[in-house]
């Protein structure tokens, strides 16, 4: 095991200004933990943008290594569950936020935070999926567990990271998928992922705003929240579910209780950060089985550690599309 490795290190100066640069650092700088991983790939998420920049309240201590997810190979382990050479994947647990994360060639974490990479999934594919895709799978599992109807399943924010993967998984499982997008130019992309219907964003937002509308959808994976989620609730089939994942369109929910009372609609909150081990393993195993890997490539853009300062700024401005996979050894 070599002692020195490259990492994207974010530092804060005395004036409180942060700066990010690729540095060579030693293994002794890694946090306490029972498993050391040779990281192969990580990804770029909105939270990473915050942590590469001023932190947005997520980073507790500087210097900091961001990267909220990673996949790689175990290099050393003090835990019986993992041995050198095992392939592993990590999402959540505030890694990359209040603990050093995946924007480095090495990471040290607690064994409880890891999941063995399922059969049939490479480390690169795992990070093409990443936190966004893992969350999409959790949302699909929640719909299946709590009620999904025979109508098309709506995916809001469909061209984004969560929405793209949710569309591909649902279509592969045989559901009709209606993708809601504010970008008409995304229609071909969404159709290639398996969407059977493209719904312009305004078609949902500009409905009558009555508490109940026609029961159009057999369920919904919602990455948008706000007004969009409020309108969708009134259009869900009786006894079916909405998996609420994000708030790209706002945190306020201007809805009534009527869809819950008169249609038995289930509103399911999805949190990818604190999922119990069994559920994480179940989701990653389902990803390997239910996500068509040929579709992943069309979502992915490659990057290196030195690209990250720019990508972090871009994602905060909403200028990154699809999934960015970071090869930390490139
Ligand atoms: P992206 O930025 O990749 O996608 C969000 C999509 O939402 C956009 O592509 C756009 O889709 C749509 N959108 C953006 N702004 C608006 C708006 N004002 N009104 C309507 N639609 C809008 O983000 P992700 O897919 O990675 O994440 C989506 C959300 O999920 C975020 O809020 C993120 O923080 C959250 N998240 C939550 C997790 C959890 O554990 N619960 C884990 C991961 C992410 P289009 O162009 O197609 O209209």
Coordinates of C-alpha atoms and ligand atoms in Angstrom, one line a residue:
X1 CA 0.0 0.0 0.0
X2 CA 1.6 3.3 -1.0
X3 CA 1.3 6.1 1.6
X4 CA 0.8 9.1 -0.7
X5 CA -2.3 9.7 -2.8
X6 CA -4.1 12.5 -4.7
X7 CA -7.2 14.2 -3.3
X8 CA -9.3 17.2 -3.9
X9 CA -8.7 19.3 -0.8
X10 CA -10.9 22.2 0.2
X11 CA -9.2 24.7 2.5
X12 CA -10.6 27.8 4.3
X13 CA -8.4 30.8 4.9
X14 CA -8.5 33.2 7.9
X15 CA -11.0 35.4 6.0
X16 CA -13.3 32.4 5.7
X17 CA -12.8 32.1 1.9
X18 CA -12.6 28.5 0.6
X19 CA -10.4 27.2 -2.2
X20 CA -10.2 23.7 -3.7
X21 CA -7.1 22.1 -5.3
X22 CA -5.7 18.6 -6.1
X23 CA -3.0 17.8 -3.5
X24 CA -0.8 14.8 -2.7
X25 CA -1.5 13.8 0.9
X26 CA -0.5 10.9 3.2
X27 CA -2.6 8.0 4.5
X28 CA -2.1 9.4 8.0
X29 CA -4.4 12.3 7.1
X30 CA -7.5 10.0 6.6
X31 CA -10.1 9.9 9.3
X32 CA -10.5 7.0 11.8
X33 CA -12.3 4.0 10.4
X34 CA -12.0 0.3 10.0
X35 CA -11.9 -0.1 6.2
X36 CA -9.5 1.7 3.9
X37 CA -10.7 1.8 0.3
X38 CA -8.7 2.4 -2.9
X39 CA -11.3 4.6 -4.5
X40 CA -11.9 4.2 -8.3
X41 CA -14.9 6.4 -9.1
X42 CA -17.1 9.1 -7.5
X43 CA -19.8 11.4 -8.9
X44 CA -20.9 15.1 -8.8
X45 CA -24.1 15.9 -6.9
X46 CA -25.6 19.2 -5.8
X47 CA -24.3 18.6 -2.3
X48 CA -20.8 18.2 -3.7
X49 CA -21.1 21.6 -5.4
X50 CA -21.9 23.1 -2.0
X51 CA -19.0 21.2 -0.3
X52 CA -16.4 22.1 -3.0
X53 CA -17.4 25.8 -2.5
X54 CA -18.3 27.5 0.8
X55 CA -19.8 24.4 2.3
X56 CA -23.4 25.5 2.5
X57 CA -23.4 24.5 6.2
X58 CA -22.7 20.9 5.4
X59 CA -18.9 20.9 6.1
X60 CA -17.9 20.9 9.8
X61 CA -14.1 21.0 9.6
X62 CA -11.4 22.2 7.1
X63 CA -9.3 21.0 5.3
X64 CA -12.1 18.9 3.8
X65 CA -12.3 16.2 1.0
X66 CA -15.8 16.2 -0.6
X67 CA -17.4 13.4 -2.6
X68 CA -20.7 12.1 -1.2
X69 CA -20.4 8.7 -2.9
X70 CA -17.7 6.4 -4.2
X71 CA -16.9 2.9 -5.4
X72 CA -13.6 1.0 -5.2
X73 CA -11.6 -1.9 -3.8
X74 CA -10.9 -2.6 -0.2
X75 CA -7.2 -2.1 0.6
X76 CA -7.2 -2.8 4.3
X77 CA -9.9 -3.9 6.7
X78 CA -10.2 -4.4 10.5
X79 CA -13.7 -5.7 10.0
X80 CA -14.5 -9.4 9.3
X81 CA -17.1 -8.5 6.7
X82 CA -14.5 -7.1 4.3
X83 CA -11.1 -8.2 3.1
X84 CA -8.6 -6.7 0.7
X85 CA -9.7 -7.0 -2.9
X86 CA -13.4 -6.8 -2.1
X87 CA -15.3 -4.3 -4.4
X88 CA -17.5 -1.9 -2.4
X89 CA -19.8 1.0 -2.9
X90 CA -20.8 3.8 -0.5
X91 CA -23.6 6.4 -0.5
X92 CA -24.9 8.5 2.3
X93 CA -23.9 8.7 6.0
X94 CA -22.8 12.3 5.4
X95 CA -19.6 11.1 4.0
X96 CA -18.1 13.9 1.9
X97 CA -20.0 16.4 4.1
X98 CA -18.9 16.1 7.8
X99 CA -16.5 13.3 7.0
X100 CA -13.8 13.0 4.2
X101 CA -15.3 11.5 1.1
X102 CA -14.7 10.1 -2.4
X103 CA -12.8 12.8 -4.2
X104 CA -9.5 11.0 -3.4
X105 CA -7.6 7.9 -4.4
X106 CA -8.1 6.6 -0.8
X107 CA -10.9 6.8 1.7
X108 CA -11.3 5.4 5.2
X109 CA -14.8 4.8 6.6
X110 CA -16.7 2.6 9.0
X111 CA -17.5 -0.8 7.7
X112 CA -21.2 -0.2 8.5
X113 CA -21.3 2.5 5.8
X114 CA -20.3 0.2 3.0
X115 CA -22.2 -2.2 0.8
X116 CA -20.5 -5.0 -1.2
X117 CA -20.7 -4.3 -4.9
X118 CA -23.4 -6.6 -6.3
X119 CA -22.6 -9.2 -8.9
X120 CA -22.8 -7.8 -12.4
X121 CA -22.1 -4.2 -11.6
X122 CA -18.6 -2.6 -12.2
X123 CA -17.3 0.2 -9.9
X124 CA -17.8 2.6 -12.8
X125 CA -21.4 1.5 -13.4
X126 CA -22.1 1.8 -9.7
X127 CA -21.0 5.5 -9.9
X128 CA -22.9 6.1 -13.1
X129 CA -25.8 5.2 -10.9
X130 CA -24.5 7.0 -7.9
X131 CA -26.5 8.7 -5.2
X132 CA -29.1 9.9 -7.7
X133 CA -29.7 6.5 -9.1
X134 CA -29.7 4.8 -5.7
X135 CA -32.3 7.2 -4.6
X136 CA -34.4 6.5 -7.8
X137 CA -34.3 2.8 -7.0
X138 CA -35.4 3.5 -3.4
X139 CA -38.3 5.5 -4.8
X140 CA -39.3 2.7 -7.2
X141 CA -39.1 0.1 -4.3
X142 CA -41.3 2.4 -2.1
X143 CA -43.9 2.6 -4.9
X144 CA -43.9 -1.1 -5.3
X145 CA -44.2 -1.7 -1.5
X146 CA -47.1 0.9 -1.0
X147 CA -49.2 0.9 -4.1
X148 CA -48.6 1.4 -7.8
X149 CA -51.6 1.3 -10.2
X150 CA -52.1 0.4 -13.8
X151 CA -51.9 3.9 -15.2
X152 CA -48.6 5.4 -16.4
X153 CA -46.1 6.3 -13.7
X154 CA -45.2 9.9 -13.7
X155 CA -41.6 11.0 -13.2
X156 CA -41.0 14.7 -12.5
X157 CA -37.7 16.4 -13.1
X158 CA -37.3 13.6 -15.6
X159 CA -34.2 14.8 -17.4
X160 CA -32.3 15.3 -14.1
X161 CA -30.1 12.7 -12.4
X162 CA -32.8 11.0 -10.2
X163 CA -35.5 11.4 -12.9
X164 CA -33.3 9.8 -15.7
X165 CA -32.5 6.7 -13.7
X166 CA -36.1 6.4 -12.4
X167 CA -37.4 6.5 -15.9
X168 CA -35.0 3.8 -17.1
X169 CA -35.7 1.5 -14.2
X170 CA -39.5 1.9 -14.4
X171 CA -39.6 1.4 -18.2
X172 CA -37.3 -1.7 -17.8
X173 CA -39.8 -3.1 -15.2
X174 CA -42.5 -2.8 -17.8
X175 CA -44.4 0.2 -16.5
X176 CA -45.6 2.9 -18.8
X177 CA -43.6 6.0 -17.9
X178 CA -44.7 9.6 -18.4
X179 CA -41.7 12.0 -18.0
X180 CA -42.4 15.6 -16.9
X181 CA -39.8 18.0 -18.2
X182 CA -39.3 21.7 -18.6
X183 CA -36.9 21.1 -21.5
X184 CA -38.7 20.1 -24.7
X185 CA -35.2 19.3 -26.2
X186 CA -35.0 16.4 -23.7
X187 CA -37.9 14.5 -25.3
X188 CA -35.6 12.2 -27.5
X189 CA -33.3 11.5 -24.5
X190 CA -36.3 10.5 -22.3
X191 CA -37.8 8.4 -25.0
X192 CA -34.5 6.6 -25.4
X193 CA -34.6 5.8 -21.7
X194 CA -38.0 4.2 -22.1
X195 CA -40.5 7.1 -21.5
X196 CA -43.7 6.4 -23.4
X197 CA -45.1 9.9 -22.9
X198 CA -43.5 13.4 -22.5
X199 CA -45.5 15.8 -20.3
X200 CA -44.5 19.5 -20.5
X201 CA -43.9 21.0 -17.1
X202 CA -46.7 23.5 -17.5
X203 CA -49.3 20.8 -18.3
X204 CA -49.0 19.8 -14.6
X205 CA -48.4 23.1 -13.0
X206 CA -51.2 24.9 -14.9
X207 CA -54.1 22.6 -14.2
X208 CA -57.2 23.9 -12.4
X209 CA -55.7 23.6 -9.0
X210 CA -58.8 21.8 -7.7
X211 CA -57.8 19.4 -4.9
X212 CA -58.9 16.4 -7.1
X213 CA -58.4 16.1 -10.9
X214 CA -58.8 13.1 -13.3
X215 CA -56.9 10.1 -11.9
X216 CA -54.2 10.1 -14.6
X217 CA -51.3 8.4 -13.0
X218 CA -50.6 5.0 -11.4
X219 CA -47.9 6.6 -9.2
X220 CA -45.1 9.2 -9.3
X221 CA -41.4 9.6 -8.6
X222 CA -41.2 13.3 -7.7
X223 CA -37.8 15.1 -7.8
X224 CA -39.4 18.5 -7.9
X225 CA -41.7 19.1 -4.9
X226 CA -43.5 22.4 -4.5
X227 CA -46.3 23.3 -6.8
X228 CA -45.6 20.3 -9.0
X229 CA -46.0 17.8 -6.2
X230 CA -49.2 19.6 -5.0
X231 CA -50.8 19.2 -8.4
X232 CA -49.7 15.7 -8.9
X233 CA -51.3 14.5 -5.6
X234 CA -54.7 15.3 -7.0
X235 CA -54.1 13.3 -10.2
X236 CA -53.0 10.0 -8.7
X237 CA -55.2 6.9 -9.0
X238 CA -57.1 5.6 -6.0
X239 CA -54.9 3.9 -3.4
X240 CA -51.6 4.6 -5.3
X241 CA -48.4 6.4 -4.2
X242 CA -46.1 9.3 -4.7
X243 CA -42.4 8.9 -3.8
X244 CA -41.1 12.4 -2.9
X245 CA -37.4 12.5 -3.5
X246 CA -36.4 16.2 -3.9
X247 CA -37.3 19.8 -4.0
X248 CA -35.7 21.1 -7.2
X249 CA -38.9 23.2 -7.7
X250 CA -39.3 24.4 -4.1
X251 CA -39.8 23.2 -0.5
X252 CA -43.3 24.7 0.1
X253 CA -46.2 22.3 -0.5
X254 CA -49.4 24.2 -1.4
X255 CA -51.6 21.0 -1.2
X256 CA -54.8 20.0 0.6
X257 CA -55.5 16.8 2.5
X258 CA -58.3 15.8 0.1
X259 CA -56.2 13.3 -2.1
X260 CA -55.3 11.5 1.1
X261 CA -58.8 11.4 2.5
X262 CA -60.9 10.7 -0.6
X263 CA -58.4 8.8 -2.8
X264 CA -56.2 7.0 -0.2
X265 CA -53.1 8.4 -1.9
X266 CA -49.8 7.6 -0.1
X267 CA -47.1 10.3 0.1
X268 CA -43.8 8.5 0.7
X269 CA -40.7 10.4 1.8
X270 CA -37.4 9.0 0.4
X271 CA -34.1 9.6 2.2
X272 CA -31.0 8.0 0.8
X273 CA -28.6 9.2 3.5
X274 CA -29.6 7.0 6.6
X275 CA -30.9 3.8 4.9
X276 CA -30.4 0.7 7.0
X277 CA -27.9 -1.8 5.6
X278 CA -30.5 -4.4 4.4
X279 CA -32.4 -1.8 2.4
X280 CA -29.1 -0.5 0.9
X281 CA -28.1 -3.9 -0.2
X282 CA -31.6 -4.7 -1.5
X283 CA -31.5 -1.5 -3.6
X284 CA -28.0 -2.1 -5.0
X285 CA -28.9 -5.7 -5.9
X286 CA -32.1 -4.5 -7.6
X287 CA -30.1 -1.8 -9.5
X288 CA -27.7 -4.5 -10.9
X289 CA -30.8 -6.5 -11.9
X290 CA -33.4 -3.9 -13.0
X291 CA -31.4 -1.0 -14.5
X292 CA -30.6 -1.5 -18.2
X293 CA -26.8 -0.9 -18.3
X294 CA -26.8 0.1 -21.9
X295 CA -29.0 3.1 -21.0
X296 CA -26.5 4.2 -18.4
X297 CA -23.9 5.3 -20.9
X298 CA -26.2 7.8 -22.5
X299 CA -26.5 9.5 -19.1
X300 CA -22.8 9.7 -18.2
X301 CA -20.2 12.3 -18.7
X302 CA -16.6 11.5 -17.5
X303 CA -14.5 13.8 -15.3
X304 CA -11.2 13.9 -13.3
X305 CA -10.3 15.3 -9.9
X306 CA -8.9 18.5 -11.5
X307 CA -12.3 19.1 -13.3
X308 CA -14.1 19.3 -9.9
X309 CA -13.7 22.9 -8.9
X310 CA -15.4 24.0 -12.2
X311 CA -18.0 21.2 -12.1
X312 CA -18.9 22.1 -8.5
X313 CA -19.6 25.7 -9.5
X314 CA -21.5 24.5 -12.6
X315 CA -23.8 22.2 -10.7
X316 CA -24.8 24.9 -8.3
X317 CA -25.9 27.0 -11.3
X318 CA -27.9 24.1 -12.7
X319 CA -25.5 23.8 -15.7
X320 CA -24.7 20.1 -15.3
X321 CA -26.9 17.6 -17.1
X322 CA -27.2 13.8 -16.6
X323 CA -24.6 12.0 -14.4
X324 CA -21.0 13.0 -14.0
X325 CA -18.6 10.1 -13.2
X326 CA -15.2 11.1 -11.7
X327 CA -12.3 8.8 -12.4
X328 CA -10.1 9.7 -9.4
X329 CA -7.1 7.9 -10.9
X330 CA -7.2 9.7 -14.3
Ligands
LIG1 P1 -30.9 17.5 -11.1 O1 -30.6 18.9 -10.9 O2 -30.1 16.6 -11.9 O3 -32.5 17.3 -11.6 C1 -33.5 18.1 -11.1 C2 -34.5 18.2 -12.3 O4 -35.7 18.9 -11.8 C3 -34.0 19.1 -13.4 O5 -33.2 18.5 -14.3 C4 -35.3 19.6 -14.0 O6 -35.8 18.6 -14.8 C5 -36.3 19.7 -12.8 N1 -36.4 21.1 -12.2 C6 -35.4 21.9 -11.8 N2 -35.9 23.0 -11.4 C7 -37.2 22.9 -11.5 C8 -38.3 23.8 -11.2 N3 -38.1 25.0 -10.7 N4 -39.6 23.4 -11.5 C9 -39.8 22.2 -12.0 N5 -38.8 21.3 -12.3 C10 -37.6 21.7 -12.0 O7 -31.1 16.9 -9.6 P2 -31.2 15.4 -9.1 O8 -32.0 14.6 -10.0 O9 -29.8 14.9 -8.8 O10 -31.9 15.6 -7.7 C11 -33.3 16.0 -7.7 C12 -33.7 16.4 -6.3 O11 -33.6 15.3 -5.5 C13 -32.8 17.5 -5.7 O12 -33.7 18.4 -4.9 C14 -31.8 16.7 -4.8 O13 -31.4 17.5 -3.8 C15 -32.8 15.6 -4.3 N6 -32.1 14.4 -3.9 C16 -32.6 13.8 -2.8 C17 -32.1 12.7 -2.3 C18 -32.7 12.0 -1.2 O14 -32.0 11.2 -0.5 N7 -33.9 12.3 -0.9 C19 -30.9 12.1 -2.9 C20 -30.5 12.7 -4.2 C21 -31.1 13.9 -4.6 P3 -36.3 18.9 -16.3 O15 -35.2 19.7 -17.0 O16 -36.6 17.6 -16.9 O17 -37.6 19.7 -16.1

